[in-house]
């Protein structure tokens, strides 16, 4: 597992240099054709005879989403594709599979979290009910397993099987630790790897396996995905503290409200002083579930360095993920993978 101790490095406030593209669409431009193929697959290949299922599929995939995992799978596949080799349909299916697992896990997650909104629109469980959402999540997992069978690579089957286990075990660990004020960094990082980074890593190194790349390249791309996934989850945890509900498309402060203690809060809890004691009490007494208590906890975290320290931790993982790319030959795909790190660390939604 990667280390969590931060270095003195801080986030570059201007990650995009002059003349270089800004924004996600410019970063993913080198794989825009492949992304269009993924979208087409999601729109046409998942059609079900049942119009209700088709309506639900439409709601899930038309709700947007940044398709970050799709971009990672396609860029890493392209960056390790042998010269002149035609880009295989298998890599498109790999990206579809990664997005399907992501979408399915969010549909189930919204049931677990009793979430009413995601990406600014009503969740399946809110608009219909939990039973519909559980079955829809299962249907998406089933579609993902069909994709896996089409890829016909036992190593990739094992990788994605592990991801499914990791997702469940991350959620279970999070549930088990609700409202716990014990500072357990390893547990927090392991949960973040299981919940998020594991799927990033599957997408980042499976394409290299399909391209018969040597072990060191496969291993480095796996680490790239793991480190980037940690950055993604840390930024998610940060935005829950600093963002507004309008920006997030879901209520802010939700993690604390549901007793999920993330990095910004852990940095305060580990102080062992009156500030950490105040936060501890707000969590232990469940005051964080009330409007005032939640606001008080958020303010404690914001005003006592929880945000800045988390930003530093993010910057450390971002640096590590960029270092992992050193094994790749120069290409526009490698450049995009590097810029994706800057995009994820500076994202606000
Ligand atoms: C979002 O977390 C949720 C995840 C990253 C993964 C959730 C995984 C499961 C529910 C298990 C999936 C089930 C199977 C069978 C593999 P969050 O609640 O922190 O983020 P949010 O604010 O976007 O909801
Ligand atoms: Mg959730």
mmCIF file of C-alpha atoms and ligand atoms in Angstrom:
data_model
loop_
_atom_site.group_PDB
_atom_site.id
_atom_site.type_symbol
_atom_site.label_atom_id
_atom_site.label_comp_id
_atom_site.label_asym_id
_atom_site.label_seq_id
_atom_site.Cartn_x
_atom_site.Cartn_y
_atom_site.Cartn_z
ATOM 1 C CA UNK A 1 0.000 0.000 0.000
ATOM 2 C CA UNK A 2 1.180 3.534 -0.691
ATOM 3 C CA UNK A 3 2.211 5.732 2.232
ATOM 4 C CA UNK A 4 -0.056 8.461 3.508
ATOM 5 C CA UNK A 5 2.435 10.807 5.144
ATOM 6 C CA UNK A 6 2.408 14.058 3.235
ATOM 7 C CA UNK A 7 5.533 15.795 1.967
ATOM 8 C CA UNK A 8 6.100 19.541 2.059
ATOM 9 C CA UNK A 9 4.929 19.767 -1.554
ATOM 10 C CA UNK A 10 1.816 21.843 -2.071
ATOM 11 C CA UNK A 11 -0.673 21.973 -4.920
ATOM 12 C CA UNK A 12 0.420 23.997 -7.927
ATOM 13 C CA UNK A 13 -2.311 26.657 -8.122
ATOM 14 C CA UNK A 14 -1.796 26.857 -11.908
ATOM 15 C CA UNK A 15 -1.433 23.302 -13.063
ATOM 16 C CA UNK A 16 -2.267 24.223 -16.651
ATOM 17 C CA UNK A 17 0.652 25.967 -18.309
ATOM 18 C CA UNK A 18 0.102 28.721 -20.844
ATOM 19 C CA UNK A 19 -1.010 27.521 -24.259
ATOM 20 C CA UNK A 20 -1.995 24.125 -22.960
ATOM 21 C CA UNK A 21 -5.595 22.931 -22.911
ATOM 22 C CA UNK A 22 -7.800 23.591 -19.947
ATOM 23 C CA UNK A 23 -10.746 21.546 -18.851
ATOM 24 C CA UNK A 24 -11.585 17.887 -19.037
ATOM 25 C CA UNK A 25 -12.760 17.892 -22.655
ATOM 26 C CA UNK A 26 -9.361 19.078 -23.858
ATOM 27 C CA UNK A 27 -7.598 16.452 -21.725
ATOM 28 C CA UNK A 28 -9.657 13.586 -23.092
ATOM 29 C CA UNK A 29 -9.570 14.841 -26.674
ATOM 30 C CA UNK A 30 -6.957 12.222 -27.778
ATOM 31 C CA UNK A 31 -9.497 9.482 -27.003
ATOM 32 C CA UNK A 32 -12.642 11.365 -28.015
ATOM 33 C CA UNK A 33 -13.520 8.835 -30.735
ATOM 34 C CA UNK A 34 -13.211 5.969 -28.270
ATOM 35 C CA UNK A 35 -15.272 7.835 -25.676
ATOM 36 C CA UNK A 36 -18.002 8.300 -28.289
ATOM 37 C CA UNK A 37 -17.899 4.522 -28.898
ATOM 38 C CA UNK A 38 -18.304 3.920 -25.150
ATOM 39 C CA UNK A 39 -21.288 6.297 -25.011
ATOM 40 C CA UNK A 40 -22.823 4.558 -27.991
ATOM 41 C CA UNK A 41 -22.374 1.187 -26.322
ATOM 42 C CA UNK A 42 -24.028 2.478 -23.140
ATOM 43 C CA UNK A 43 -26.922 3.903 -25.154
ATOM 44 C CA UNK A 44 -27.564 1.026 -27.532
ATOM 45 C CA UNK A 45 -26.137 -2.242 -26.171
ATOM 46 C CA UNK A 46 -27.888 -2.125 -22.818
ATOM 47 C CA UNK A 47 -31.386 -1.812 -24.252
ATOM 48 C CA UNK A 48 -33.858 -4.102 -22.515
ATOM 49 C CA UNK A 49 -37.183 -5.375 -23.855
ATOM 50 C CA UNK A 50 -38.820 -3.903 -20.806
ATOM 51 C CA UNK A 51 -39.483 -0.159 -21.383
ATOM 52 C CA UNK A 52 -39.274 0.488 -17.630
ATOM 53 C CA UNK A 53 -35.732 -0.915 -17.521
ATOM 54 C CA UNK A 54 -34.800 1.156 -20.577
ATOM 55 C CA UNK A 55 -36.183 4.259 -18.889
ATOM 56 C CA UNK A 56 -34.102 3.543 -15.777
ATOM 57 C CA UNK A 57 -30.968 2.938 -17.852
ATOM 58 C CA UNK A 58 -31.584 6.240 -19.612
ATOM 59 C CA UNK A 59 -31.918 8.040 -16.288
ATOM 60 C CA UNK A 60 -28.647 6.545 -15.015
ATOM 61 C CA UNK A 61 -26.478 7.216 -18.049
ATOM 62 C CA UNK A 62 -28.043 10.465 -19.228
ATOM 63 C CA UNK A 63 -27.580 12.030 -15.795
ATOM 64 C CA UNK A 64 -24.063 12.843 -16.979
ATOM 65 C CA UNK A 65 -21.039 12.139 -14.877
ATOM 66 C CA UNK A 66 -17.530 12.985 -15.922
ATOM 67 C CA UNK A 67 -16.598 9.521 -17.233
ATOM 68 C CA UNK A 68 -13.200 9.853 -15.510
ATOM 69 C CA UNK A 69 -12.803 6.070 -15.192
ATOM 70 C CA UNK A 70 -13.634 5.632 -18.880
ATOM 71 C CA UNK A 71 -10.988 8.213 -19.789
ATOM 72 C CA UNK A 72 -8.361 6.500 -17.611
ATOM 73 C CA UNK A 73 -9.036 3.064 -19.114
ATOM 74 C CA UNK A 74 -8.913 4.422 -22.677
ATOM 75 C CA UNK A 75 -5.877 6.671 -22.205
ATOM 76 C CA UNK A 76 -3.870 3.922 -20.471
ATOM 77 C CA UNK A 77 -4.898 1.446 -23.184
ATOM 78 C CA UNK A 78 -3.850 3.874 -25.908
ATOM 79 C CA UNK A 79 -0.625 4.834 -24.145
ATOM 80 C CA UNK A 80 0.436 1.172 -24.134
ATOM 81 C CA UNK A 81 -0.938 0.197 -27.524
ATOM 82 C CA UNK A 82 1.667 -1.192 -29.890
ATOM 83 C CA UNK A 83 2.443 1.098 -32.792
ATOM 84 C CA UNK A 84 0.141 0.676 -35.800
ATOM 85 C CA UNK A 85 -1.942 -1.907 -33.981
ATOM 86 C CA UNK A 86 -5.605 -1.217 -34.522
ATOM 87 C CA UNK A 87 -7.253 -0.144 -31.327
ATOM 88 C CA UNK A 88 -9.164 -3.169 -30.256
ATOM 89 C CA UNK A 89 -12.877 -3.282 -29.501
ATOM 90 C CA UNK A 90 -11.850 -5.044 -26.301
ATOM 91 C CA UNK A 91 -10.480 -1.788 -24.883
ATOM 92 C CA UNK A 92 -13.811 -0.074 -25.512
ATOM 93 C CA UNK A 93 -15.572 -2.908 -23.692
ATOM 94 C CA UNK A 94 -13.053 -2.583 -20.848
ATOM 95 C CA UNK A 95 -13.986 1.097 -20.489
ATOM 96 C CA UNK A 96 -17.726 0.283 -20.665
ATOM 97 C CA UNK A 97 -17.268 -2.389 -18.008
ATOM 98 C CA UNK A 98 -15.476 0.061 -15.714
ATOM 99 C CA UNK A 99 -18.273 2.629 -16.082
ATOM 100 C CA UNK A 100 -20.982 -0.018 -15.541
ATOM 101 C CA UNK A 101 -19.432 -1.128 -12.252
ATOM 102 C CA UNK A 102 -19.084 2.484 -11.164
ATOM 103 C CA UNK A 103 -22.716 3.280 -12.047
ATOM 104 C CA UNK A 104 -24.006 0.110 -10.362
ATOM 105 C CA UNK A 105 -22.097 0.806 -7.168
ATOM 106 C CA UNK A 106 -23.521 4.350 -7.002
ATOM 107 C CA UNK A 107 -27.099 3.091 -7.452
ATOM 108 C CA UNK A 108 -26.544 0.700 -4.529
ATOM 109 C CA UNK A 109 -24.674 3.364 -2.547
ATOM 110 C CA UNK A 110 -27.661 5.718 -2.796
ATOM 111 C CA UNK A 111 -29.839 3.024 -1.230
ATOM 112 C CA UNK A 112 -27.346 2.532 1.612
ATOM 113 C CA UNK A 113 -27.037 6.306 2.147
ATOM 114 C CA UNK A 114 -30.786 6.931 1.615
ATOM 115 C CA UNK A 115 -29.659 9.644 -0.801
ATOM 116 C CA UNK A 116 -32.352 11.705 -2.522
ATOM 117 C CA UNK A 117 -30.205 13.428 -5.142
ATOM 118 C CA UNK A 118 -27.119 12.663 -7.218
ATOM 119 C CA UNK A 119 -25.618 14.893 -9.888
ATOM 120 C CA UNK A 120 -28.452 17.287 -9.214
ATOM 121 C CA UNK A 121 -31.229 14.835 -10.040
ATOM 122 C CA UNK A 122 -33.426 12.467 -8.094
ATOM 123 C CA UNK A 123 -31.888 9.089 -7.294
ATOM 124 C CA UNK A 124 -33.566 5.850 -8.380
ATOM 125 C CA UNK A 125 -34.377 4.971 -4.770
ATOM 126 C CA UNK A 126 -36.032 8.356 -4.210
ATOM 127 C CA UNK A 127 -37.971 8.522 -7.481
ATOM 128 C CA UNK A 128 -39.085 4.877 -7.267
ATOM 129 C CA UNK A 129 -37.960 2.830 -4.259
ATOM 130 C CA UNK A 130 -35.105 0.766 -2.755
ATOM 131 C CA UNK A 131 -36.229 -2.481 -4.376
ATOM 132 C CA UNK A 132 -36.124 -0.958 -7.854
ATOM 133 C CA UNK A 133 -32.685 0.558 -7.122
ATOM 134 C CA UNK A 134 -31.210 -2.697 -5.785
ATOM 135 C CA UNK A 135 -32.446 -4.615 -8.816
ATOM 136 C CA UNK A 136 -31.207 -1.934 -11.230
ATOM 137 C CA UNK A 137 -27.775 -2.000 -9.601
ATOM 138 C CA UNK A 138 -27.764 -5.792 -9.937
ATOM 139 C CA UNK A 139 -28.788 -5.520 -13.585
ATOM 140 C CA UNK A 140 -25.828 -3.218 -14.240
ATOM 141 C CA UNK A 141 -23.454 -5.649 -12.482
ATOM 142 C CA UNK A 142 -24.889 -8.412 -14.697
ATOM 143 C CA UNK A 143 -24.197 -6.302 -17.796
ATOM 144 C CA UNK A 144 -20.671 -5.751 -16.523
ATOM 145 C CA UNK A 145 -20.127 -9.494 -16.237
ATOM 146 C CA UNK A 146 -21.245 -9.926 -19.869
ATOM 147 C CA UNK A 147 -18.585 -7.361 -20.846
ATOM 148 C CA UNK A 148 -15.995 -9.285 -18.830
ATOM 149 C CA UNK A 149 -16.859 -12.484 -20.663
ATOM 150 C CA UNK A 150 -16.439 -10.669 -23.999
ATOM 151 C CA UNK A 151 -12.924 -9.581 -23.028
ATOM 152 C CA UNK A 152 -12.011 -13.244 -22.539
ATOM 153 C CA UNK A 153 -8.965 -12.651 -20.365
ATOM 154 C CA UNK A 154 -8.841 -14.577 -17.059
ATOM 155 C CA UNK A 155 -6.424 -12.100 -15.449
ATOM 156 C CA UNK A 156 -8.794 -9.218 -16.155
ATOM 157 C CA UNK A 157 -11.716 -11.291 -14.820
ATOM 158 C CA UNK A 158 -9.732 -11.748 -11.585
ATOM 159 C CA UNK A 159 -8.911 -8.030 -11.351
ATOM 160 C CA UNK A 160 -12.536 -6.958 -11.707
ATOM 161 C CA UNK A 161 -13.743 -9.738 -9.397
ATOM 162 C CA UNK A 162 -11.391 -8.319 -6.786
ATOM 163 C CA UNK A 163 -12.797 -4.820 -7.416
ATOM 164 C CA UNK A 164 -16.343 -6.013 -6.647
ATOM 165 C CA UNK A 165 -15.139 -7.499 -3.375
ATOM 166 C CA UNK A 166 -13.179 -4.337 -2.576
ATOM 167 C CA UNK A 167 -16.227 -2.118 -3.155
ATOM 168 C CA UNK A 168 -18.318 -4.159 -0.713
ATOM 169 C CA UNK A 169 -15.565 -4.441 1.856
ATOM 170 C CA UNK A 170 -14.871 -0.674 1.689
ATOM 171 C CA UNK A 171 -18.541 0.081 2.309
ATOM 172 C CA UNK A 172 -18.677 -2.400 5.182
ATOM 173 C CA UNK A 173 -15.563 -0.888 6.784
ATOM 174 C CA UNK A 174 -17.110 2.571 6.471
ATOM 175 C CA UNK A 175 -20.354 1.389 8.076
ATOM 176 C CA UNK A 176 -18.518 -0.304 10.904
ATOM 177 C CA UNK A 177 -16.603 2.896 11.720
ATOM 178 C CA UNK A 178 -19.541 5.307 11.642
ATOM 179 C CA UNK A 179 -19.246 7.993 14.337
ATOM 180 C CA UNK A 180 -15.929 6.527 15.520
ATOM 181 C CA UNK A 181 -13.478 9.187 16.704
ATOM 182 C CA UNK A 182 -10.487 6.846 16.793
ATOM 183 C CA UNK A 183 -7.795 8.194 14.477
ATOM 184 C CA UNK A 184 -7.005 5.254 12.220
ATOM 185 C CA UNK A 185 -5.243 6.546 9.091
ATOM 186 C CA UNK A 186 -4.456 3.091 7.732
ATOM 187 C CA UNK A 187 -8.100 2.068 8.054
ATOM 188 C CA UNK A 188 -9.240 5.281 6.359
ATOM 189 C CA UNK A 189 -6.800 4.842 3.478
ATOM 190 C CA UNK A 190 -7.658 1.177 3.058
ATOM 191 C CA UNK A 191 -11.339 2.083 2.911
ATOM 192 C CA UNK A 192 -10.583 4.743 0.277
ATOM 193 C CA UNK A 193 -8.570 2.241 -1.758
ATOM 194 C CA UNK A 194 -11.390 -0.305 -1.567
ATOM 195 C CA UNK A 195 -14.222 2.123 -2.267
ATOM 196 C CA UNK A 196 -12.576 4.133 -5.009
ATOM 197 C CA UNK A 197 -8.946 3.514 -5.929
ATOM 198 C CA UNK A 198 -9.381 -0.194 -6.625
ATOM 199 C CA UNK A 199 -11.670 0.493 -9.627
ATOM 200 C CA UNK A 200 -9.380 3.304 -10.844
ATOM 201 C CA UNK A 201 -6.442 0.857 -10.710
ATOM 202 C CA UNK A 202 -8.364 -1.880 -12.529
ATOM 203 C CA UNK A 203 -9.085 0.537 -15.358
ATOM 204 C CA UNK A 204 -5.557 1.900 -15.468
ATOM 205 C CA UNK A 205 -3.681 -1.402 -15.809
ATOM 206 C CA UNK A 206 -6.052 -3.867 -17.473
ATOM 207 C CA UNK A 207 -5.583 -2.252 -20.894
ATOM 208 C CA UNK A 208 -1.818 -2.722 -20.576
ATOM 209 C CA UNK A 209 -2.417 -6.414 -19.800
ATOM 210 C CA UNK A 210 -4.564 -6.747 -22.934
ATOM 211 C CA UNK A 211 -1.713 -5.067 -24.829
ATOM 212 C CA UNK A 212 0.763 -7.687 -23.488
ATOM 213 C CA UNK A 213 2.907 -5.069 -21.792
ATOM 214 C CA UNK A 214 5.809 -6.130 -19.519
ATOM 215 C CA UNK A 215 5.183 -6.537 -15.774
ATOM 216 C CA UNK A 216 6.908 -3.288 -14.775
ATOM 217 C CA UNK A 217 4.626 -1.229 -17.048
ATOM 218 C CA UNK A 218 1.521 -3.049 -15.821
ATOM 219 C CA UNK A 219 2.585 -2.540 -12.176
ATOM 220 C CA UNK A 220 3.348 1.161 -12.657
ATOM 221 C CA UNK A 221 0.016 1.805 -14.321
ATOM 222 C CA UNK A 222 -1.722 -0.008 -11.504
ATOM 223 C CA UNK A 223 0.035 2.288 -9.023
ATOM 224 C CA UNK A 224 -0.946 5.293 -11.153
ATOM 225 C CA UNK A 225 -4.604 4.302 -10.793
ATOM 226 C CA UNK A 226 -4.299 3.580 -7.085
ATOM 227 C CA UNK A 227 -2.647 6.909 -6.322
ATOM 228 C CA UNK A 228 -5.017 8.836 -8.575
ATOM 229 C CA UNK A 229 -7.994 7.060 -7.020
ATOM 230 C CA UNK A 230 -6.804 8.173 -3.599
ATOM 231 C CA UNK A 231 -6.505 11.749 -4.870
ATOM 232 C CA UNK A 232 -10.051 11.477 -6.232
ATOM 233 C CA UNK A 233 -11.471 10.184 -2.941
ATOM 234 C CA UNK A 234 -9.540 12.731 -0.854
ATOM 235 C CA UNK A 235 -10.863 15.556 -3.057
ATOM 236 C CA UNK A 236 -14.367 14.086 -2.658
ATOM 237 C CA UNK A 237 -13.926 14.109 1.111
ATOM 238 C CA UNK A 238 -12.588 17.651 0.943
ATOM 239 C CA UNK A 239 -15.432 18.957 -1.212
ATOM 240 C CA UNK A 240 -17.914 17.576 1.281
ATOM 241 C CA UNK A 241 -16.362 19.983 3.812
ATOM 242 C CA UNK A 242 -15.700 22.993 1.548
ATOM 243 C CA UNK A 243 -18.315 22.731 -1.223
ATOM 244 C CA UNK A 244 -21.839 24.054 -1.407
ATOM 245 C CA UNK A 245 -24.849 21.831 -1.975
ATOM 246 C CA UNK A 246 -25.470 23.587 -5.315
ATOM 247 C CA UNK A 247 -21.938 22.817 -6.539
ATOM 248 C CA UNK A 248 -22.026 19.219 -5.362
ATOM 249 C CA UNK A 249 -25.507 18.301 -6.627
ATOM 250 C CA UNK A 250 -26.083 16.695 -3.198
ATOM 251 C CA UNK A 251 -26.206 18.118 0.351
ATOM 252 C CA UNK A 252 -22.824 19.386 1.657
ATOM 253 C CA UNK A 253 -21.559 18.180 5.046
ATOM 254 C CA UNK A 254 -23.218 14.841 4.323
ATOM 255 C CA UNK A 255 -20.250 12.715 5.400
ATOM 256 C CA UNK A 256 -20.211 14.095 8.942
ATOM 257 C CA UNK A 257 -23.994 14.019 9.110
ATOM 258 C CA UNK A 258 -23.892 10.299 8.453
ATOM 259 C CA UNK A 259 -20.946 9.720 10.789
ATOM 260 C CA UNK A 260 -18.382 9.140 8.036
ATOM 261 C CA UNK A 261 -15.118 10.538 9.373
ATOM 262 C CA UNK A 262 -12.735 11.516 6.563
ATOM 263 C CA UNK A 263 -9.245 13.044 6.273
ATOM 264 C CA UNK A 264 -10.139 16.706 7.040
ATOM 265 C CA UNK A 265 -11.781 15.597 10.310
ATOM 266 C CA UNK A 266 -9.023 13.093 11.140
ATOM 267 C CA UNK A 267 -6.437 15.891 10.957
ATOM 268 C CA UNK A 268 -8.403 17.763 13.640
ATOM 269 C CA UNK A 269 -9.094 14.689 15.783
ATOM 270 C CA UNK A 270 -5.398 13.770 15.927
ATOM 271 C CA UNK A 271 -4.467 17.136 17.519
ATOM 272 C CA UNK A 272 -5.246 15.946 21.035
ATOM 273 C CA UNK A 273 -6.203 19.402 22.306
ATOM 274 C CA UNK A 274 -9.364 21.348 23.120
ATOM 275 C CA UNK A 275 -10.186 21.736 19.411
ATOM 276 C CA UNK A 276 -10.045 17.999 18.794
ATOM 277 C CA UNK A 277 -12.084 17.462 21.963
ATOM 278 C CA UNK A 278 -14.834 19.792 20.681
ATOM 279 C CA UNK A 279 -15.046 17.896 17.395
ATOM 280 C CA UNK A 280 -14.967 14.570 19.210
ATOM 281 C CA UNK A 281 -17.951 15.613 21.343
ATOM 282 C CA UNK A 282 -19.942 16.818 18.320
ATOM 283 C CA UNK A 283 -19.400 13.411 16.693
ATOM 284 C CA UNK A 284 -19.875 11.255 19.786
ATOM 285 C CA UNK A 285 -23.103 12.976 20.871
ATOM 286 C CA UNK A 286 -24.372 12.785 17.252
ATOM 287 C CA UNK A 287 -24.691 16.587 17.256
ATOM 288 C CA UNK A 288 -23.152 16.428 13.762
ATOM 289 C CA UNK A 289 -26.465 15.026 12.545
ATOM 290 C CA UNK A 290 -28.216 18.299 13.420
ATOM 291 C CA UNK A 291 -27.987 21.485 11.350
ATOM 292 C CA UNK A 292 -26.186 23.540 14.019
ATOM 293 C CA UNK A 293 -23.883 20.748 15.158
ATOM 294 C CA UNK A 294 -22.933 19.936 11.584
ATOM 295 C CA UNK A 295 -22.187 23.600 10.831
ATOM 296 C CA UNK A 296 -20.108 23.860 14.006
ATOM 297 C CA UNK A 297 -18.077 20.769 13.101
ATOM 298 C CA UNK A 298 -17.523 22.022 9.552
ATOM 299 C CA UNK A 299 -16.365 25.364 10.880
ATOM 300 C CA UNK A 300 -13.930 23.707 13.356
ATOM 301 C CA UNK A 301 -12.421 21.665 10.529
ATOM 302 C CA UNK A 302 -12.215 24.644 8.165
ATOM 303 C CA UNK A 303 -10.677 27.052 10.640
ATOM 304 C CA UNK A 304 -8.089 24.722 12.177
ATOM 305 C CA UNK A 305 -6.208 23.457 9.163
ATOM 306 C CA UNK A 306 -8.180 20.314 8.267
ATOM 307 C CA UNK A 307 -8.626 21.529 4.705
ATOM 308 C CA UNK A 308 -5.020 22.661 4.130
ATOM 309 C CA UNK A 309 -3.564 19.429 5.505
ATOM 310 C CA UNK A 310 -5.860 17.348 3.309
ATOM 311 C CA UNK A 311 -4.830 19.419 0.275
ATOM 312 C CA UNK A 312 -1.181 18.610 1.113
ATOM 313 C CA UNK A 313 -1.967 14.909 1.400
ATOM 314 C CA UNK A 314 -3.720 15.057 -1.993
ATOM 315 C CA UNK A 315 -0.700 16.762 -3.539
ATOM 316 C CA UNK A 316 1.515 13.942 -2.296
ATOM 317 C CA UNK A 317 -0.580 11.252 -3.959
ATOM 318 C CA UNK A 318 -0.874 13.382 -7.095
ATOM 319 C CA UNK A 319 2.934 13.598 -7.275
ATOM 320 C CA UNK A 320 3.237 9.821 -6.810
ATOM 321 C CA UNK A 321 0.697 9.119 -9.559
ATOM 322 C CA UNK A 322 2.583 11.339 -12.007
ATOM 323 C CA UNK A 323 5.839 9.591 -11.113
ATOM 324 C CA UNK A 324 4.221 6.250 -12.004
ATOM 325 C CA UNK A 325 3.890 7.430 -15.602
ATOM 326 C CA UNK A 326 7.647 7.497 -16.130
ATOM 327 C CA UNK A 327 7.502 3.968 -17.643
ATOM 328 C CA UNK A 328 5.443 5.197 -20.592
ATOM 329 C CA UNK A 329 6.947 6.419 -23.840
ATOM 330 C CA UNK A 330 6.160 10.035 -24.740
ATOM 331 C CA UNK A 331 2.765 10.440 -26.360
ATOM 332 C CA UNK A 332 -0.288 12.665 -26.283
ATOM 333 C CA UNK A 333 -1.978 9.927 -24.209
ATOM 334 C CA UNK A 334 0.745 10.053 -21.563
ATOM 335 C CA UNK A 335 0.456 13.869 -21.495
ATOM 336 C CA UNK A 336 -3.288 13.552 -20.951
ATOM 337 C CA UNK A 337 -2.817 11.060 -18.106
ATOM 338 C CA UNK A 338 -0.545 13.587 -16.434
ATOM 339 C CA UNK A 339 -2.988 16.459 -16.952
ATOM 340 C CA UNK A 340 -5.809 14.311 -15.626
ATOM 341 C CA UNK A 341 -4.048 14.287 -12.255
ATOM 342 C CA UNK A 342 -4.084 18.102 -12.203
ATOM 343 C CA UNK A 343 -7.716 18.150 -13.275
ATOM 344 C CA UNK A 344 -8.786 15.771 -10.508
ATOM 345 C CA UNK A 345 -6.898 17.558 -7.781
ATOM 346 C CA UNK A 346 -8.342 20.957 -8.734
ATOM 347 C CA UNK A 347 -11.901 19.830 -9.473
ATOM 348 C CA UNK A 348 -14.703 21.597 -7.635
ATOM 349 C CA UNK A 349 -17.579 19.284 -8.485
HETATM 350 C C1 LIG B 1 -19.726 6.426 -3.118
HETATM 351 O O1 LIG B 1 -19.430 6.740 -1.810
HETATM 352 C C2 LIG B 1 -19.731 4.943 -3.247
HETATM 353 C C3 LIG B 1 -18.727 4.165 -3.710
HETATM 354 C C4 LIG B 1 -17.487 4.805 -4.223
HETATM 355 C C5 LIG B 1 -18.805 2.686 -3.760
HETATM 356 C C6 LIG B 1 -20.030 2.062 -3.131
HETATM 357 C C7 LIG B 1 -20.010 0.559 -3.195
HETATM 358 C C8 LIG B 1 -21.055 -0.224 -2.868
HETATM 359 C C9 LIG B 1 -22.353 0.323 -2.412
HETATM 360 C C10 LIG B 1 -20.946 -1.720 -2.994
HETATM 361 C C11 LIG B 1 -21.307 -2.132 -4.374
HETATM 362 C C12 LIG B 1 -21.885 -3.473 -4.474
HETATM 363 C C13 LIG B 1 -21.389 -4.534 -5.177
HETATM 364 C C14 LIG B 1 -22.203 -5.761 -5.296
HETATM 365 C C15 LIG B 1 -20.041 -4.529 -5.786
HETATM 366 P P1 LIG B 1 -19.924 8.030 -1.046
HETATM 367 O O2 LIG B 1 -21.232 7.743 -0.422
HETATM 368 O O3 LIG B 1 -18.815 8.426 -0.155
HETATM 369 O O4 LIG B 1 -20.020 9.102 -2.178
HETATM 370 P P2 LIG B 1 -21.269 9.920 -2.678
HETATM 371 O O5 LIG B 1 -21.292 11.149 -1.859
HETATM 372 O O6 LIG B 1 -20.982 10.186 -4.139
HETATM 373 O O7 LIG B 1 -22.481 9.091 -2.478
HETATM 374 MG MG1 LIG B 2 -23.160 7.992 -0.983
#
